[in-house]
PDB file of C-alpha atoms in Angstrom:
ATOM      1  CA  MET V 998     -18.548  39.380  33.951  1.00 52.00           C
ATOM      2  CA  LYS V 999     -18.585  35.798  35.205  1.00 54.00           C
ATOM      3  CA  LYS V1000     -20.198  34.590  31.951  1.00 51.00           C
ATOM      4  CA  LEU V1001     -17.593  36.351  29.908  1.00 45.00           C
ATOM      5  CA  ILE V1002     -14.761  34.749  31.904  1.00 51.00           C
ATOM      6  CA  ALA V1003     -16.381  31.234  31.624  1.00 46.00           C
ATOM      7  CA  LEU V1004     -16.863  31.677  27.916  1.00 44.00           C
ATOM      8  CA  SER V1005     -13.254  32.778  27.500  1.00 48.00           C
ATOM      9  CA  VAL V1006     -11.983  29.749  29.421  1.00 42.00           C
ATOM     10  CA  ILE V1007     -14.164  27.328  27.375  1.00 46.00           C
ATOM     11  CA  SER V1008     -12.988  28.871  24.084  1.00 44.00           C
ATOM     12  CA  LEU V1009      -9.369  28.491  25.126  1.00 41.00           C
ATOM     13  CA  VAL V1010      -9.859  24.814  26.110  1.00 41.00           C
ATOM     14  CA  LEU V1011     -11.536  24.083  22.769  1.00 40.00           C
ATOM     15  CA  THR V1012      -8.836  25.930  20.887  1.00 40.00           C
ATOM     16  CA  GLY V1013      -6.173  23.682  22.478  1.00 40.00           C
ATOM     17  CA  CYS V1014      -8.041  20.566  21.117  1.00 40.00           C
ATOM     18  CA  VAL V1015      -7.628  21.495  17.492  1.00 37.00           C
ATOM     19  CA  ASN V1016      -4.612  19.858  15.752  1.00 38.00           C
ATOM     20  CA  PRO V1017      -3.093  22.399  13.263  1.00 38.00           C
ATOM     21  CA  GLY V1018      -0.701  19.769  11.880  1.00 44.00           C
ATOM     22  CA  LYS V1019      -1.196  17.849   8.681  1.00 50.00           C
ATOM     23  CA  ALA V1020      -3.400  14.789   8.540  1.00 65.00           C
ATOM     24  CA  SER V1021      -1.867  11.461   9.202  1.00 82.00           C
ATOM     25  CA  VAL V1022      -1.533   8.831   6.424  1.00 89.00           C
ATOM     26  CA  GLN V1023      -4.359   6.285   6.718  1.00 88.00           C
ATOM     27  CA  PRO V1024      -4.010   2.518   5.918  1.00 87.00           C
ATOM     28  CA  GLU V1025      -6.382   2.893   3.007  1.00 87.00           C
ATOM     29  CA  GLN V1026      -3.968   5.243   1.345  1.00 91.00           C
ATOM     30  CA  LEU V1027      -1.269   2.620   1.353  1.00 92.00           C
ATOM     31  CA  LYS V1028      -3.202  -0.662   0.742  1.00 91.00           C
ATOM     32  CA  ASN V1029      -2.663  -2.291  -2.575  1.00 92.00           C
ATOM     33  CA  HIS V1030       0.258  -0.129  -3.582  1.00 95.00           C
ATOM     34  CA  ARG V1031       3.848  -0.896  -4.168  1.00 96.00           C
ATOM     35  CA  PHE V1032       6.727   1.545  -3.804  1.00 97.00           C
ATOM     36  CA  VAL V1033      10.294   1.455  -5.099  1.00 96.00           C
ATOM     37  CA  LEU V1034      13.141   2.899  -3.024  1.00 97.00           C
ATOM     38  CA  GLU V1035      14.726   5.952  -4.600  1.00 96.00           C
ATOM     39  CA  ASN V1036      17.013   7.399  -1.940  1.00 95.00           C
ATOM     40  CA  VAL V1037      18.226   7.037   1.568  1.00 95.00           C
ATOM     41  CA  ASN V1038      19.046  10.262   3.517  1.00 95.00           C
ATOM     42  CA  GLY V1039      18.909  12.131   0.308  1.00 94.00           C
ATOM     43  CA  LYS V1040      21.361   9.887  -1.595  1.00 93.00           C
ATOM     44  CA  ALA V1041      20.220   7.960  -4.691  1.00 92.00           C
ATOM     45  CA  VAL V1042      20.009   4.213  -4.380  1.00 91.00           C
ATOM     46  CA  LYS V1043      21.711   2.412  -7.251  1.00 85.00           C
ATOM     47  CA  THR V1044      21.882  -1.370  -7.220  1.00 83.00           C
ATOM     48  CA  ALA V1045      23.083  -3.921  -9.778  1.00 80.00           C
ATOM     49  CA  THR V1046      20.183  -6.264  -8.816  1.00 80.00           C
ATOM     50  CA  ALA V1047      16.495  -5.606  -8.400  1.00 80.00           C
ATOM     51  CA  GLN V1048      15.434  -2.306  -7.019  1.00 90.00           C
ATOM     52  CA  PRO V1049      14.455  -2.412  -3.254  1.00 96.00           C
ATOM     53  CA  GLU V1050      10.720  -2.085  -2.660  1.00 96.00           C
ATOM     54  CA  ILE V1051       7.948  -2.070  -0.081  1.00 97.00           C
ATOM     55  CA  SER V1052       4.244  -3.154  -0.561  1.00 97.00           C
ATOM     56  CA  PHE V1053       1.067  -2.809   1.453  1.00 95.00           C
ATOM     57  CA  SER V1054      -2.081  -4.926   1.389  1.00 92.00           C
ATOM     58  CA  ALA V1055      -5.315  -5.214   3.318  1.00 80.00           C
ATOM     59  CA  LEU V1056      -5.722  -7.820   5.970  1.00 74.00           C
ATOM     60  CA  PRO V1057      -8.689 -10.196   5.728  1.00 67.00           C
ATOM     61  CA  ASP V1058      -9.883  -9.430   9.268  1.00 62.00           C
ATOM     62  CA  ILE V1059     -11.699  -5.997   8.838  1.00 55.00           C
ATOM     63  CA  SER V1060     -11.894  -5.602  12.622  1.00 53.00           C
ATOM     64  CA  LEU V1061      -8.285  -4.709  12.650  1.00 60.00           C
ATOM     65  CA  VAL V1062      -9.000  -1.225  11.408  1.00 63.00           C
ATOM     66  CA  ASN V1063      -5.448   0.339  11.513  1.00 76.00           C
ATOM     67  CA  ASN V1064      -3.611  -2.907  10.697  1.00 86.00           C
ATOM     68  CA  ILE V1065      -1.972  -3.494   7.384  1.00 92.00           C
ATOM     69  CA  SER V1066       0.201  -6.163   5.767  1.00 94.00           C
ATOM     70  CA  VAL V1067       3.615  -5.007   4.830  1.00 96.00           C
ATOM     71  CA  SER V1068       5.934  -6.888   2.488  1.00 97.00           C
ATOM     72  CA  GLY V1069       8.982  -6.135   0.239  1.00 97.00           C
ATOM     73  CA  ALA V1070      12.628  -6.683  -0.317  1.00 96.00           C
ATOM     74  CA  MET V1071      15.881  -4.827   0.096  1.00 94.00           C
ATOM     75  CA  CYS V1072      18.299  -7.598  -0.313  1.00 92.00           C
ATOM     76  CA  ASN V1073      16.299 -10.079   1.733  1.00 95.00           C
ATOM     77  CA  ARG V1074      12.482 -10.412   1.471  1.00 97.00           C
ATOM     78  CA  PHE V1075      10.427  -9.285   4.481  1.00 97.00           C
ATOM     79  CA  ASN V1076       6.800  -9.336   5.594  1.00 96.00           C
ATOM     80  CA  GLY V1077       4.601  -8.871   8.563  1.00 95.00           C
ATOM     81  CA  GLN V1078       1.436  -7.361  10.013  1.00 93.00           C
ATOM     82  CA  GLY V1079       1.862  -3.740  10.929  1.00 91.00           C
ATOM     83  CA  LYS V1080      -0.226  -1.056  12.620  1.00 92.00           C
ATOM     84  CA  LEU V1081      -0.438   2.480  11.232  1.00 91.00           C
ATOM     85  CA  SER V1082      -1.445   4.904  13.945  1.00 90.00           C
ATOM     86  CA  GLU V1083      -1.127   8.608  14.110  1.00 91.00           C
ATOM     87  CA  GLY V1084       1.333   8.582  11.216  1.00 92.00           C
ATOM     88  CA  GLU V1085       3.643   5.906  12.742  1.00 95.00           C
ATOM     89  CA  LEU V1086       3.994   2.486  11.174  1.00 95.00           C
ATOM     90  CA  LYS V1087       5.078  -0.457  13.473  1.00 96.00           C
ATOM     91  CA  VAL V1088       5.571  -4.008  12.411  1.00 95.00           C
ATOM     92  CA  LYS V1089       6.321  -5.942  15.606  1.00 90.00           C
ATOM     93  CA  THR V1090       6.111  -9.298  14.014  1.00 90.00           C
ATOM     94  CA  LEU V1091       8.421  -8.690  11.062  1.00 95.00           C
ATOM     95  CA  ALA V1092       9.832 -11.877   9.301  1.00 96.00           C
ATOM     96  CA  MET V1093      12.964 -11.585   7.045  1.00 96.00           C
ATOM     97  CA  THR V1094      14.960 -14.044   4.942  1.00 95.00           C
ATOM     98  CA  ARG V1095      18.674 -14.069   6.001  1.00 92.00           C
ATOM     99  CA  LYS V1096      20.971 -14.362   2.993  1.00 91.00           C
ATOM    100  CA  LEU V1097      24.146 -12.272   2.684  1.00 87.00           C
ATOM    101  CA  CYS V1098      24.170  -9.971  -0.337  1.00 88.00           C
ATOM    102  CA  THR V1099      27.093  -9.089  -2.485  1.00 87.00           C
ATOM    103  CA  GLU V1100      26.082  -5.376  -2.445  1.00 88.00           C
ATOM    104  CA  PRO V1101      26.986  -3.866   0.972  1.00 89.00           C
ATOM    105  CA  GLN V1102      24.387  -1.055   0.515  1.00 90.00           C
ATOM    106  CA  LEU V1103      21.640  -3.686   0.313  1.00 91.00           C
ATOM    107  CA  ASN V1104      22.809  -5.382   3.529  1.00 90.00           C
ATOM    108  CA  GLU V1105      22.664  -2.063   5.214  1.00 92.00           C
ATOM    109  CA  LEU V1106      19.127  -1.480   3.826  1.00 94.00           C
ATOM    110  CA  ASP V1107      18.069  -4.883   5.238  1.00 94.00           C
ATOM    111  CA  GLN V1108      19.171  -3.708   8.723  1.00 93.00           C
ATOM    112  CA  ALA V1109      17.605  -0.205   8.295  1.00 95.00           C
ATOM    113  CA  ILE V1110      14.202  -1.315   7.132  1.00 96.00           C
ATOM    114  CA  GLY V1111      14.044  -4.036   9.857  1.00 95.00           C
ATOM    115  CA  ASP V1112      14.881  -1.505  12.619  1.00 95.00           C
ATOM    116  CA  MET V1113      12.502   1.094  11.184  1.00 97.00           C
ATOM    117  CA  LEU V1114       9.525  -1.210  11.018  1.00 97.00           C
ATOM    118  CA  ARG V1115      10.073  -2.952  14.250  1.00 96.00           C
ATOM    119  CA  ASN V1116      10.683   0.235  16.253  1.00 96.00           C
ATOM    120  CA  GLY V1117       8.314   2.410  14.313  1.00 96.00           C
ATOM    121  CA  ALA V1118       8.810   4.923  11.502  1.00 97.00           C
ATOM    122  CA  GLN V1119       6.882   8.069  10.639  1.00 97.00           C
ATOM    123  CA  VAL V1120       5.019   7.754   7.415  1.00 97.00           C
ATOM    124  CA  ASP V1121       4.350  10.522   4.952  1.00 97.00           C
ATOM    125  CA  LEU V1122       2.586  10.086   1.612  1.00 96.00           C
ATOM    126  CA  THR V1123       2.645  12.939  -0.873  1.00 94.00           C
ATOM    127  CA  GLU V1124       1.072  12.130  -4.299  1.00 91.00           C
ATOM    128  CA  ASP V1125       3.276   9.232  -5.475  1.00 94.00           C
ATOM    129  CA  GLN V1126       6.077   9.676  -2.952  1.00 97.00           C
ATOM    130  CA  LEU V1127       6.250   7.640   0.270  1.00 97.00           C
ATOM    131  CA  THR V1128       8.591   8.586   3.020  1.00 97.00           C
ATOM    132  CA  LEU V1129       9.510   6.423   5.989  1.00 97.00           C
ATOM    133  CA  ALA V1130      11.647   8.314   8.643  1.00 97.00           C
ATOM    134  CA  THR V1131      13.200   7.905  12.056  1.00 96.00           C
ATOM    135  CA  ALA V1132      15.526  10.285  13.919  1.00 94.00           C
ATOM    136  CA  ASP V1133      18.591   9.001  12.024  1.00 93.00           C
ATOM    137  CA  LYS V1134      17.363   7.590   8.695  1.00 95.00           C
ATOM    138  CA  THR V1135      14.965   8.633   5.946  1.00 97.00           C
ATOM    139  CA  LEU V1136      13.903   6.258   3.081  1.00 97.00           C
ATOM    140  CA  MET V1137      12.050   7.925   0.131  1.00 97.00           C
ATOM    141  CA  PHE V1138      10.083   5.629  -2.189  1.00 97.00           C
ATOM    142  CA  LYS V1139       8.119   6.248  -5.439  1.00 97.00           C
ATOM    143  CA  ARG V1140       4.868   4.549  -6.345  1.00 96.00           C
ATOM    144  CA  ALA V1141       5.474   1.761  -8.759  1.00 92.00           C
ATOM    145  CA  GLU V1142       2.024   0.818 -10.085  1.00 64.00           C
TER     146      GLU V1142
END
C-alpha cells in the first residue's frame, strides 16, 4: 500500500512538470529573416512610404545563446541586441533615429515597437507569419524573403 501511494505521488509530481503548451519560438527560427508589417490589432497597415519592417540576425558571439540582433524601421530606423527567452523578446538597448514623420500612423508605430521591444513582447511564428504581442497591442508581420 505504501509503495502504491509513493508511486502515485511521484507520477503526479512528474505530470506537473510537463508543459502542454506550444513550443516557444527559438532565435534560430528568426535569424536571417526579414518581416514586413501587415496589420496592427487586426487593422491593415497602409502607408504612402516604405512598408514598416523588422529583421533578425545572428550575433557574432555564439556564447550568447538566446541573444539576437534586431533591426528595422517603422518611420524611424531601430536596432539593438535582444534576448528571446520562453517566447518573449526583449531589447533593452534599443537605439532609434528620431525624425518626425508626415504619416501619424508611422509615428504611432515607432512608439509601439519601441515600447514592445524594450518592455518585452510575446513572439509567435507560424509558417511565414510573425506576431509580436503585448496586453494592448498586436503587430502581425509576413516574411519578406
